[in-house]
Coordinates of C-alpha atoms in Angstrom, one line a residue:
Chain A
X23 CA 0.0 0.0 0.0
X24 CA 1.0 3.3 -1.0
X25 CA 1.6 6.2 1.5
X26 CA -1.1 8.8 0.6
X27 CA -0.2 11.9 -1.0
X28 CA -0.3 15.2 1.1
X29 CA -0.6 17.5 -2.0
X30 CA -2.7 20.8 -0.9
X31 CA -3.4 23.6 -3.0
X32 CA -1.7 27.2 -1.3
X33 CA -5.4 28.1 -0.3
X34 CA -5.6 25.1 1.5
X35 CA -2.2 25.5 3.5
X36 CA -3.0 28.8 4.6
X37 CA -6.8 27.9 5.5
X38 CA -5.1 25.8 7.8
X39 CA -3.2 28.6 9.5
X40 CA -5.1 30.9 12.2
X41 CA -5.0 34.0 13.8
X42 CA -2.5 34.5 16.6
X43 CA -0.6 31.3 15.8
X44 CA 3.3 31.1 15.6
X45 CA 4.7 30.8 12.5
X46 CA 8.4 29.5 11.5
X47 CA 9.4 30.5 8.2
X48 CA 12.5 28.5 6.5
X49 CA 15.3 29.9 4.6
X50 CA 18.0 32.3 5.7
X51 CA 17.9 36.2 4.6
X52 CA 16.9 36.7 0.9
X53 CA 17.2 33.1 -0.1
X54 CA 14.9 30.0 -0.2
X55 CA 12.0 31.6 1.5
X56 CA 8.2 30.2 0.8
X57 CA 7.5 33.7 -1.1
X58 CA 4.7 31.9 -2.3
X59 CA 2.8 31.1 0.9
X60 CA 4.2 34.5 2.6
X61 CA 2.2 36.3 -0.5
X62 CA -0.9 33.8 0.4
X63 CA -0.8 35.2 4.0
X64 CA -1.1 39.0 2.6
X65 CA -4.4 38.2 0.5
X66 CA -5.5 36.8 3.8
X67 CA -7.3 37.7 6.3
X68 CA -4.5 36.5 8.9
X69 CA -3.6 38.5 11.8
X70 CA -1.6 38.9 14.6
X71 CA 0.7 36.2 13.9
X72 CA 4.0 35.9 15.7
X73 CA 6.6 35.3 12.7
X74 CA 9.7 33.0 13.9
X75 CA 12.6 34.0 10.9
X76 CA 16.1 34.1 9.8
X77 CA 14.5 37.1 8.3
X78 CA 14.1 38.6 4.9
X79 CA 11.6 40.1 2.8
X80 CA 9.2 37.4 4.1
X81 CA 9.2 39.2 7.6
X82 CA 9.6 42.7 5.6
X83 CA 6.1 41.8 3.7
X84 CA 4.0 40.3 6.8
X85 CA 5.2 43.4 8.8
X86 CA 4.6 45.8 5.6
X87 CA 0.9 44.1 5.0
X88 CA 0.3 44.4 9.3
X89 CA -0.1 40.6 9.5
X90 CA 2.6 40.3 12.2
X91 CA 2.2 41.5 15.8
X92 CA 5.4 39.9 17.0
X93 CA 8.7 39.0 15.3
X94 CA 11.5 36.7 16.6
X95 CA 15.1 37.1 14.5
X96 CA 18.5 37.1 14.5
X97 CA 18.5 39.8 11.8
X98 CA 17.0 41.1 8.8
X99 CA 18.2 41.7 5.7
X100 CA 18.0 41.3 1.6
X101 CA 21.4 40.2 1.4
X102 CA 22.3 42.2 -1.5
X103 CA 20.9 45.2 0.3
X104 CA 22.3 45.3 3.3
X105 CA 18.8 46.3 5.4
X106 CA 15.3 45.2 5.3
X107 CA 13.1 48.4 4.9
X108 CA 10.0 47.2 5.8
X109 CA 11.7 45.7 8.8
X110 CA 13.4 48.6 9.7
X111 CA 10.7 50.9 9.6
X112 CA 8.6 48.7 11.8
X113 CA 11.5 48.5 14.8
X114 CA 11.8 52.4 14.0
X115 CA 8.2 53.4 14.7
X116 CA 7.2 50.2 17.2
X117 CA 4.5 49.2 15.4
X118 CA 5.0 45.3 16.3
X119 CA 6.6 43.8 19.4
X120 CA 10.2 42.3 18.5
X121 CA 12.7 39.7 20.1
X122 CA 15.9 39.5 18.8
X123 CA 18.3 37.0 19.6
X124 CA 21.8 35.8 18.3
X125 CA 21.9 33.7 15.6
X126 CA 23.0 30.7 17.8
X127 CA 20.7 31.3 20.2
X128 CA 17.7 30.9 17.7
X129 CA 19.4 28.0 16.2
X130 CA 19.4 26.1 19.7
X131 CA 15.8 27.2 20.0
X132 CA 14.7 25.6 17.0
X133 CA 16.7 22.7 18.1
X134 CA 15.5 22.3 21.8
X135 CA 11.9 22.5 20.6
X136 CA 12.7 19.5 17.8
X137 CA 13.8 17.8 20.6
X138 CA 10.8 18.4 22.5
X139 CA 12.7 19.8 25.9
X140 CA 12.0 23.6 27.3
X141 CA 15.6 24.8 27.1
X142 CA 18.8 24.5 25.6
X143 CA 22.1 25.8 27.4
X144 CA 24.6 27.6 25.7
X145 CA 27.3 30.3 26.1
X146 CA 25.9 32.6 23.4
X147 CA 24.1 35.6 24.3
X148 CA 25.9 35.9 27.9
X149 CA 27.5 39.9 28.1
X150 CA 25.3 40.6 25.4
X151 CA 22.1 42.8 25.4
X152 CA 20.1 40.2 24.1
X153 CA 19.3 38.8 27.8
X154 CA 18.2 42.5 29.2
X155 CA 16.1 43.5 26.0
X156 CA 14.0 40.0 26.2
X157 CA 13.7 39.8 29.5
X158 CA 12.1 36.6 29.5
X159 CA 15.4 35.2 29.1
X160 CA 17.1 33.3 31.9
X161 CA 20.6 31.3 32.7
X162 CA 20.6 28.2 34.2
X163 CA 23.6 26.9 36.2
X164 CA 25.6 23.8 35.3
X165 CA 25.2 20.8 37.6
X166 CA 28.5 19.9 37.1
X167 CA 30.2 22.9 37.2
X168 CA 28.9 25.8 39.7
X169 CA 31.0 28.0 37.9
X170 CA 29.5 27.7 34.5
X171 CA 26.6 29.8 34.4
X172 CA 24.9 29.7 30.4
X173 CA 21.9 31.4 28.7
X174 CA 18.6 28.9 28.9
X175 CA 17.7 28.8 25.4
X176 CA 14.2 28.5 25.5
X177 CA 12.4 26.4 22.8
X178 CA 10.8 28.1 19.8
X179 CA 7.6 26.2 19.8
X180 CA 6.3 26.4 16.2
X181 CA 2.3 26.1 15.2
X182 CA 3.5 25.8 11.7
X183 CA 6.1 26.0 9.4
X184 CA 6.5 26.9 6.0
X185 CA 9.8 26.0 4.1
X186 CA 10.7 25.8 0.0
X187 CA 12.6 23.1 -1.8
X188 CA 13.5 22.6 -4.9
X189 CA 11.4 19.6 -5.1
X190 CA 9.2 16.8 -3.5
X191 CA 7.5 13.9 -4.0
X192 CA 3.2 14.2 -3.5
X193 CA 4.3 11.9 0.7
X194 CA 6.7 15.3 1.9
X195 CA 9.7 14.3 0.7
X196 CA 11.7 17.3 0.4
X197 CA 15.2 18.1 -1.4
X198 CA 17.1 21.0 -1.7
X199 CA 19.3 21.2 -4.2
X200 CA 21.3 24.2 -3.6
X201 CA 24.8 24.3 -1.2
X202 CA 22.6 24.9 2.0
X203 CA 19.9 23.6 4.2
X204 CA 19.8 26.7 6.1
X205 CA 17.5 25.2 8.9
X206 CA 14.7 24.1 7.6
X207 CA 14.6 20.5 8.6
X208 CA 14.7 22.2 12.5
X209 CA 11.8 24.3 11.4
X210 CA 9.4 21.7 10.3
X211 CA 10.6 19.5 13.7
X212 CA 10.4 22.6 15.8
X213 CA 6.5 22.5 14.5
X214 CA 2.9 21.2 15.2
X215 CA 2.3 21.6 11.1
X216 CA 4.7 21.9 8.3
X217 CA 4.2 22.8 4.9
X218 CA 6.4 22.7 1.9
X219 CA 6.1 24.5 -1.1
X220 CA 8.6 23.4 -3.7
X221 CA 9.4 24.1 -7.2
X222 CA 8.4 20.7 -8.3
X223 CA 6.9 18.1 -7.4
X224 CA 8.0 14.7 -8.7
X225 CA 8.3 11.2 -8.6
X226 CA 9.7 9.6 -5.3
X227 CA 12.1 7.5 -7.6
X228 CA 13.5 10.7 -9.6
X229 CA 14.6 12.9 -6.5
X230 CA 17.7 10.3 -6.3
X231 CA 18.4 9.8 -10.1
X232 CA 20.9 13.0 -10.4
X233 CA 21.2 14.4 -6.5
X234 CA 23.0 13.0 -3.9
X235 CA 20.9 11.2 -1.2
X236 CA 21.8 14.1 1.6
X237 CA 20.0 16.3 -0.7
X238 CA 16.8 14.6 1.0
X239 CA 16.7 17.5 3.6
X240 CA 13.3 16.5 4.8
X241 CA 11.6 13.3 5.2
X242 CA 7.3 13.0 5.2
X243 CA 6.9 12.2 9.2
X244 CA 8.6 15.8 9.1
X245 CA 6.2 17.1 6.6
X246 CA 2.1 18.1 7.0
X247 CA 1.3 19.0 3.2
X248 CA 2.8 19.5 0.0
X249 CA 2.4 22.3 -2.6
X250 CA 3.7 22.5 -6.5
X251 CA 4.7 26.8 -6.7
X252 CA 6.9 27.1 -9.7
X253 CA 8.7 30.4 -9.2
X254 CA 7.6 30.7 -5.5
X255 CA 10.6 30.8 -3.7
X256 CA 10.9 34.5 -5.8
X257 CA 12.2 37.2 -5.3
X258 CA 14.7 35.2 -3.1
X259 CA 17.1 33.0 -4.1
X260 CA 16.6 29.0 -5.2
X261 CA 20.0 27.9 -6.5
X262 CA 20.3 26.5 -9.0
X263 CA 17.0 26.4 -10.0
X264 CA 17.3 30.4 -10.5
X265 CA 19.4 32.9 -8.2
X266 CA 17.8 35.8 -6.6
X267 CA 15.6 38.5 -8.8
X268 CA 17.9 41.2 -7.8
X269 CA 16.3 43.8 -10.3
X270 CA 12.6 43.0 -8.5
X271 CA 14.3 43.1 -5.0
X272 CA 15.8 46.7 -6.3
X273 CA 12.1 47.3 -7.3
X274 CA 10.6 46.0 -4.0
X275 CA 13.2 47.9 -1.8
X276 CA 13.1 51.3 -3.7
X277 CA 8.8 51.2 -3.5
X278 CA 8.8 50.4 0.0
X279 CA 10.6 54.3 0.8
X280 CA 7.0 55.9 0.0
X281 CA 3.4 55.2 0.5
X282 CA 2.7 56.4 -3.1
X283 CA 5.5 53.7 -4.7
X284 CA 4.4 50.9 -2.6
X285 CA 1.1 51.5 -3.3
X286 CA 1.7 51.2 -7.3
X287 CA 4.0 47.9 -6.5
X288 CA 1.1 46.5 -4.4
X289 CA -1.3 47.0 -6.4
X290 CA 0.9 45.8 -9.7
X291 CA 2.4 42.2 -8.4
X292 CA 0.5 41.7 -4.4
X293 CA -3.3 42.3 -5.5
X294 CA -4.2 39.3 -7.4
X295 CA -3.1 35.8 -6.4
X296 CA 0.0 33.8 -7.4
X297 CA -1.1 33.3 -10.9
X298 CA -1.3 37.3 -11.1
X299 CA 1.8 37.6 -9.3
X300 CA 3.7 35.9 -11.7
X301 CA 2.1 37.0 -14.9
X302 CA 3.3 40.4 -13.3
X303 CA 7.0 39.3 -13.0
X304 CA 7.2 38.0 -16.1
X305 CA 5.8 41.4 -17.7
X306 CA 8.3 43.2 -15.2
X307 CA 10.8 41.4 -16.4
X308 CA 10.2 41.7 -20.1
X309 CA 10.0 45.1 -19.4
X310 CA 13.9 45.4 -17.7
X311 CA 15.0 43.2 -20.6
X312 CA 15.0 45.4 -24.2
Chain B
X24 CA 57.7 49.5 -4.7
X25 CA 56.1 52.7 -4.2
X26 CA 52.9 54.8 -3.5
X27 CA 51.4 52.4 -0.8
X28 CA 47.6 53.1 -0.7
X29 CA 45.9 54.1 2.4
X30 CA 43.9 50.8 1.6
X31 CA 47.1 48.7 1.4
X32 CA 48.1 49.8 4.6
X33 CA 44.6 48.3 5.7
X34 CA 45.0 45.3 4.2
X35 CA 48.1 44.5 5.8
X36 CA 47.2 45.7 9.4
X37 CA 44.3 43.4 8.7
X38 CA 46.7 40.0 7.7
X39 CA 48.7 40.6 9.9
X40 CA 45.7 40.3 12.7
X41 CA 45.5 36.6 11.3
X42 CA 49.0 36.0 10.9
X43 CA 49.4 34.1 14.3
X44 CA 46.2 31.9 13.7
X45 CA 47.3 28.5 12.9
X46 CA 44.6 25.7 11.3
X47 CA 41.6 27.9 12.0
X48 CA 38.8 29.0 9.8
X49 CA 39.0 33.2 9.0
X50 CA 35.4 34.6 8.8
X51 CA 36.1 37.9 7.6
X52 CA 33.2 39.7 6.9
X53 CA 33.3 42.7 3.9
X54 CA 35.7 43.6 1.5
X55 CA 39.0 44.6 3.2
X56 CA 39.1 41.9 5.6
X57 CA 38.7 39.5 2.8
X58 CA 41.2 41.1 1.0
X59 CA 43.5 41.0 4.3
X60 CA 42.5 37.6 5.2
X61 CA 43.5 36.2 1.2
X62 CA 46.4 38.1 2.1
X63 CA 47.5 36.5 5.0
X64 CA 46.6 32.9 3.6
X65 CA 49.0 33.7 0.8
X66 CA 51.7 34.7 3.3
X67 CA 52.3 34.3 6.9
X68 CA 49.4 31.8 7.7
X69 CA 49.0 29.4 4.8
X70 CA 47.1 26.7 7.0
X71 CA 44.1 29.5 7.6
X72 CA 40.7 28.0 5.8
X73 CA 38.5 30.4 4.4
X74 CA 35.3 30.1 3.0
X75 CA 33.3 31.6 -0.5
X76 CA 31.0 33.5 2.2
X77 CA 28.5 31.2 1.5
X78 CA 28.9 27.3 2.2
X79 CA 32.0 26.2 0.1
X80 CA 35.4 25.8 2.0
X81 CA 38.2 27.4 -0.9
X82 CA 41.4 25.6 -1.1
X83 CA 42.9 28.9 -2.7
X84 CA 42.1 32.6 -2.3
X85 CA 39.8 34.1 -5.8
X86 CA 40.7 37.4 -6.6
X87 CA 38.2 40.2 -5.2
X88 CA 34.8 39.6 -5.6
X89 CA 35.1 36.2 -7.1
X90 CA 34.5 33.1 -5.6
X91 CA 35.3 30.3 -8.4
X92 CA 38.1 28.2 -6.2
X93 CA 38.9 24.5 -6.0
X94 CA 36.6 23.3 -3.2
X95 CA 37.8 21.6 -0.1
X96 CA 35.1 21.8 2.3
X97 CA 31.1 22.2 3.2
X98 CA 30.2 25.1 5.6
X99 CA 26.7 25.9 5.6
X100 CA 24.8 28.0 8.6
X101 CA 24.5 25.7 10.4
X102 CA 27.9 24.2 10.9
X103 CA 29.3 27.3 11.4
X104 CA 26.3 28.1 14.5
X105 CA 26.3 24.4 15.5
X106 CA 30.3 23.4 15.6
X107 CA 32.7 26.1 14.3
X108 CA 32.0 29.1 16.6
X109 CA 31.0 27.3 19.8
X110 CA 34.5 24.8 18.8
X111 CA 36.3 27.5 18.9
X112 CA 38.5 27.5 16.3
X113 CA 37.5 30.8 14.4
X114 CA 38.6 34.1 14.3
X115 CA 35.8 36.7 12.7
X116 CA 36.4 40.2 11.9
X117 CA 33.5 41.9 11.9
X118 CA 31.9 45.7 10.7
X119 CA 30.9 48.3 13.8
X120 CA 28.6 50.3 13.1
X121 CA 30.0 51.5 16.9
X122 CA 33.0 50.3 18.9
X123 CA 33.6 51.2 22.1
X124 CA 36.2 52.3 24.6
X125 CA 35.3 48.7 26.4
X126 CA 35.6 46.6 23.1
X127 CA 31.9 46.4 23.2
X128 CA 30.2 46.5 19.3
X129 CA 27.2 47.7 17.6
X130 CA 25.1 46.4 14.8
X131 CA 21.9 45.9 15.9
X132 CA 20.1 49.5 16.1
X133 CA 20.8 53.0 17.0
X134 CA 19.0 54.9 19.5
X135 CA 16.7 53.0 22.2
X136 CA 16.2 49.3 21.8
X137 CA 12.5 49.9 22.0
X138 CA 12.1 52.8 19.3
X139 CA 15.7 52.8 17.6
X140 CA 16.4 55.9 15.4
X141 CA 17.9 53.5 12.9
X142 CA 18.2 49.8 12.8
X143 CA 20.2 48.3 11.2
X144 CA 21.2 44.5 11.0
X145 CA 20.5 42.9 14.3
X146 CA 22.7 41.3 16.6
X147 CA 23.5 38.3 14.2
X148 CA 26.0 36.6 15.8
X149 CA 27.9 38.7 17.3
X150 CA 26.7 37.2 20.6
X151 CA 28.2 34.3 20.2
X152 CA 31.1 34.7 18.5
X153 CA 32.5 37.1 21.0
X154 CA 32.0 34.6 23.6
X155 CA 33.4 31.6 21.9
X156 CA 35.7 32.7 19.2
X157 CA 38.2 35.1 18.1
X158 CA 37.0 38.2 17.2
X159 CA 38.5 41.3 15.5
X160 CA 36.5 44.6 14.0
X161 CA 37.1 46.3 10.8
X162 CA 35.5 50.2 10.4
X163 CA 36.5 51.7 7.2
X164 CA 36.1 55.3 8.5
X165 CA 37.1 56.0 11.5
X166 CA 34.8 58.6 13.2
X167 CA 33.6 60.0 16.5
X168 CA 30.1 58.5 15.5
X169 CA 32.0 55.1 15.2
X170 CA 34.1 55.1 17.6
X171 CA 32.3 55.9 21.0
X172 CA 32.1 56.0 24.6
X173 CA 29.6 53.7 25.1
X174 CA 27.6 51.3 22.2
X175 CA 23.5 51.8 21.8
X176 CA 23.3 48.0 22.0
X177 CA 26.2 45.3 23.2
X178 CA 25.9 43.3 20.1
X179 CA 29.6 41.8 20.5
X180 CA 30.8 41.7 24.2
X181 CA 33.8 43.1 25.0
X182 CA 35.9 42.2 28.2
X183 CA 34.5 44.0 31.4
X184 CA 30.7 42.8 30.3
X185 CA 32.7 38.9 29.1
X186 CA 34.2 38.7 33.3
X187 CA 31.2 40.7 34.9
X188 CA 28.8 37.8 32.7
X189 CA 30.7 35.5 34.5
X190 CA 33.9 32.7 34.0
X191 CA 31.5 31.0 31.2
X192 CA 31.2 34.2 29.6
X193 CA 35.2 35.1 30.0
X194 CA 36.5 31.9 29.3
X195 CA 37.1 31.8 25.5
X196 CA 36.6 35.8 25.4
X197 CA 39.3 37.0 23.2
X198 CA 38.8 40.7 21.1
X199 CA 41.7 40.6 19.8
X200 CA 42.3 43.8 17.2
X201 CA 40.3 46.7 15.9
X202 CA 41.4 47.9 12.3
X203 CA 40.5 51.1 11.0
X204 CA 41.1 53.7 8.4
X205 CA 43.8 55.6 10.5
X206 CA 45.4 53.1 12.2
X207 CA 45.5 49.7 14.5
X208 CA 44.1 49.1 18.3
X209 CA 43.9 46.8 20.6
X210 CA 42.0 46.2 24.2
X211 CA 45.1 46.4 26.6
X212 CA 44.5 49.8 27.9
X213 CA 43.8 50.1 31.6
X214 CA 40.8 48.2 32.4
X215 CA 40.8 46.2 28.8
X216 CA 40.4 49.6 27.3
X217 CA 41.1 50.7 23.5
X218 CA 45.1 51.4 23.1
X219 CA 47.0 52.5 20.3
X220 CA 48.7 49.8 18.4
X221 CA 49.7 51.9 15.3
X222 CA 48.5 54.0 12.8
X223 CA 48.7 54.2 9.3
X224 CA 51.3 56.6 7.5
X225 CA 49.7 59.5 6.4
X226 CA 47.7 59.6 9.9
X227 CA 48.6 60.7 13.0
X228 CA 47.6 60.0 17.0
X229 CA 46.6 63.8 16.8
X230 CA 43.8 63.1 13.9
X231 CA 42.9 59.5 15.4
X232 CA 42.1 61.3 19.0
X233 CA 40.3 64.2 17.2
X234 CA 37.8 61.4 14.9
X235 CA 37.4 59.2 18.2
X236 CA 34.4 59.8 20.3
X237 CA 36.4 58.3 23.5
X238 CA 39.9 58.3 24.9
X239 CA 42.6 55.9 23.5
X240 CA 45.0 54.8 25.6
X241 CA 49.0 55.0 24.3
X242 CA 51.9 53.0 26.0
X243 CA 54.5 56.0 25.0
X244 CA 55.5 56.6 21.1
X245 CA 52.8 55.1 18.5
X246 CA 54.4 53.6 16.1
X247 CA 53.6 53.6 12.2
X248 CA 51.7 50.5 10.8
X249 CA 53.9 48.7 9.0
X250 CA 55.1 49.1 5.1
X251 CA 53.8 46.2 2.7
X252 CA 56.4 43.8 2.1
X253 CA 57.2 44.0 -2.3
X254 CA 55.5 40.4 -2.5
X255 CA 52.7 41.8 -0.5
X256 CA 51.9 44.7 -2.7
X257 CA 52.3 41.7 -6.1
X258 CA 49.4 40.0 -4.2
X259 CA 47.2 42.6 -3.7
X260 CA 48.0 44.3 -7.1
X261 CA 48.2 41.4 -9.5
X262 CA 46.7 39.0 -7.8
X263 CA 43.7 39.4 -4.9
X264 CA 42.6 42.4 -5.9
X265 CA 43.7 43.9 -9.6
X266 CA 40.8 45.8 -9.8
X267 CA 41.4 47.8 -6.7
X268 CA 38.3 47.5 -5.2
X269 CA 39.9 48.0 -2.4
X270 CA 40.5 52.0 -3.0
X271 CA 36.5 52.1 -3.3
X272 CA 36.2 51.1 0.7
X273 CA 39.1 53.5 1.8
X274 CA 39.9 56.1 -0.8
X275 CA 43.5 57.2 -1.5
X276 CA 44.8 60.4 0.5

């Protein structure tokens, strides 16, 4: 007997997804991320989520689009462009709360909540302001060593994940072909639900014919649901399916300084749904090539 | 050879933070510490291992912004959060957007951590790295906005906040250099405060005091950073960096 297949449609995923819930998003930065769910969450009507992100213009977007009351990070940025402006002008005028930790520290919070414990100890964060600007923070002491006194990093707890690959099979299956996992395998443990968008979905045998078997980031007791989103990891980067849309991320970045630009860039590529969006980018882009 | 660069002077100040390293891996973040770091892998420390930026261990140092290199090794994310900082061996030299009189850095936000003026990056991890690894800083212009008092938000720890955190926190607590455009410090002032190590020809203590926003400590005469050795300047020139990007992040005087 065959496993069945967990293949959604993106309206599905996100129907699946309510209010107030936490939500992990995969990829690091401008690379990898689900664009095409994050988009989903902007036609919405989602709110008040708490966003868990290595973040990028996933958490730039939710924040832009007022769907996230609370952000968790390490930093944000479009890689290419140094600064996320979205994000930026969110911390700047306080209109969501924030908690931002070292990178290690979120790491070991992913991890400590796939491992299903409270905490993780580590040295990170220790000196730092991290531990007086969350204040929920706390250090635990070594039973071993009274002297070794380490943050308690506590577990991100995930409702749901989102992640992209570069492909799947219909069970959850995921494989990324690119030179890193980021974290994504931790996200999707670190979760009640996850849910992978990919840029194709194919046949269990053919994920093995031409990619190394460590390319199987993600295996299906990881994985809640499955969704085929050519193109949806844009504008980030999915190497080597395609490198980052640095020209629409140029676009996205220069719009977002006033109302009246992101207003025109809304309502050109975020208004319809992800059929619209890409018929947009694909007339953007025809446009920047002459 | 002649007509050493204000950037050449950089680049060396910044190998020569690396030269002592032995079989570590160099994270140098930003153009002139990559260009130092390539530097000192093609002179004093041959054994350092350096990375693409991204997840690709080089076996050879790429000229300037390229990153085409015989591969040697994988380091993605998460071997570099997981193993290589918290293993120690690691030196990162990373930006400030402020540095301060304790060795404490700033790349998180400016202003208030609950309404910043500016934010910039986040922490990152500059947490952790500052507890666990080596860590230098590289400011390509030296100001008194840069170089402060007292940093908005302790990204990077520096050594009374490492022992007042505690012997976990001080243990593997090591700042080791801060290069800048006028010259070379380190953190063995009175009380682990900023002291002069050198500064760059062309500069003076005079100019460094007047574009620092806090006292710098001086054990007597400052000496002058170093000249490039004639197989340095080959390297930089023909080899790491013939476009001279390098003169675009510190312009010649």
């Amino acid at each position: 007997m065959k496993a069945p297949s967990k293949e959604l449609t993106i309206d599905q995923i996100i129907g699946r997804i309510n209010s107030g819930m936490t939500v992990g998003i995969g990829g690091w930065g401008s690379r990898r991320k689900p664009m095409a769910l994050v988009r989903a969450i902007l036609r919405s009507d989602l709110t008040d989520l708490h966003i868990v992100s290595y973040a990028g213009p996933d958490v730039g977007l939710l924040l832009a689009a007022g769907k996230a009351s609370k952000v968790t990070y390490a930093f944000a940025t479009l890689d290419s462009i140094p600064l996320e402006p979205w994000f930026g002008r969110a911390r700047q005028e306080g209109t969501a709360q924030f908690r931002e930790w070292d990178e290690g520290m979120f790491q070991n919070g992913l991890r400590a909540a796939a491992q299903r414990v409270s905490f993780l100890p580590m040295r990170a964060g220790l000196g730092s302001a991290v531990l007086e600007n969350d204040t929920d923070l706390r250090t635990v002491v070594s039973p071993y060593d009274q002297d070794e006194e380490l943050v308690a990093v506590p577990a991100l707890n995930l409702d749901v994940a989102l992640v992209h690959m570069n492909r799947a099979d219909a069970m959850g299956n995921g494989q990324y072909l690119g030179p890193d996992p980021y974290f994504d395998d931790l996200f999707c443990m670190a979760a009640r639900e996850a849910y992978v968008s990919t840029e194709q979905i194919i046949d269990t045998a053919g994920l093995t014919v031409d990619a190394p078997l460590q390319s199987l980031l993600l295996n299906r007791t990881m994985v809640t649901g499955v969704v085929e989103t050519p193109n949806g990891a844009h504008f980030t980067d999915c190497t080597p399916t395609y490198g980052r849309d640095e020209k629409f991320q140029k676009a996205y970045a220069t719009a977002a300084k006033t109302p009246e630009d992101w207003a025109v860039f809304n309502q050109r590529f975020l208004s319809g749904d992800e059929a619209a969006y890409q018929a947009a980018v694909t007339a953007f882009t025809e446009e920047a090539t002459p | 050879m002649t007509d050493v660069t204000r950037a050449e002077y950089c680049a060396v100040a910044i190998a020569d933070c690396f030269a002592d390293d032995g079989e570590i891996m160099g994270s140098p973040m930003g153009l002139l510490p990559t260009l130092g770091a390539r530097l000192a892998k093609n002179t004093t420390n041959p054994l350092l291992m350096l990375t693409d930026g991204e997840a690709r261990i080089l076996r050879g140092t790429p000229p300037l912004g390229q990153t085409a290199d015989v591969t040697e090794g994988w380091m993605p994310f998460r071997l570099v959060l997981e193993s290589v900082v918290s293993f120690g061996k690691r030196h990162v030299m990373m930006g400030a957007t402020q540095v301060d009189r304790h060795g404490n850095q700033n790349i998180s936000a400016i202003g208030s951590w609950d309404k910043p003026t500016r934010q910039l990056l986040g922490v990152r991890g500059a947490p952790g790295n500052t507890v666990n690894n080596k860590t230098s800083y590289w400011v390509p212009k030296h100001s008194t906005r840069v170089v402060v008092e007292q940093v908005d938000i302790v990204s990077g720890v520096g050594r009374a906040r490492a022992e007042a955190a505690g012997p976990a926190a001080a243990k593997f607590h090591d700042v080791h250099r801060l290069v800048t455009d006028l010259g070379v410090f380190d953190f063995g002032g009175p009380g682990h405060t900023l002291r002069f190590v050198s500064v760059h020809p062309g500069s003076s203590v005079e100019e460094v005091r007047a574009a620092s926003g806090c006292e710098i400590h001086t054990d007597g005469d400052v000496p002058a950073t170093r000249e490039p050795t004639s197989e340095e300047l080959v390297l930089m020139r023909e080899l790491l960096d013939p476009r001279s990007l390098r003169d675009r992040e510190v312009a010649p005087r």
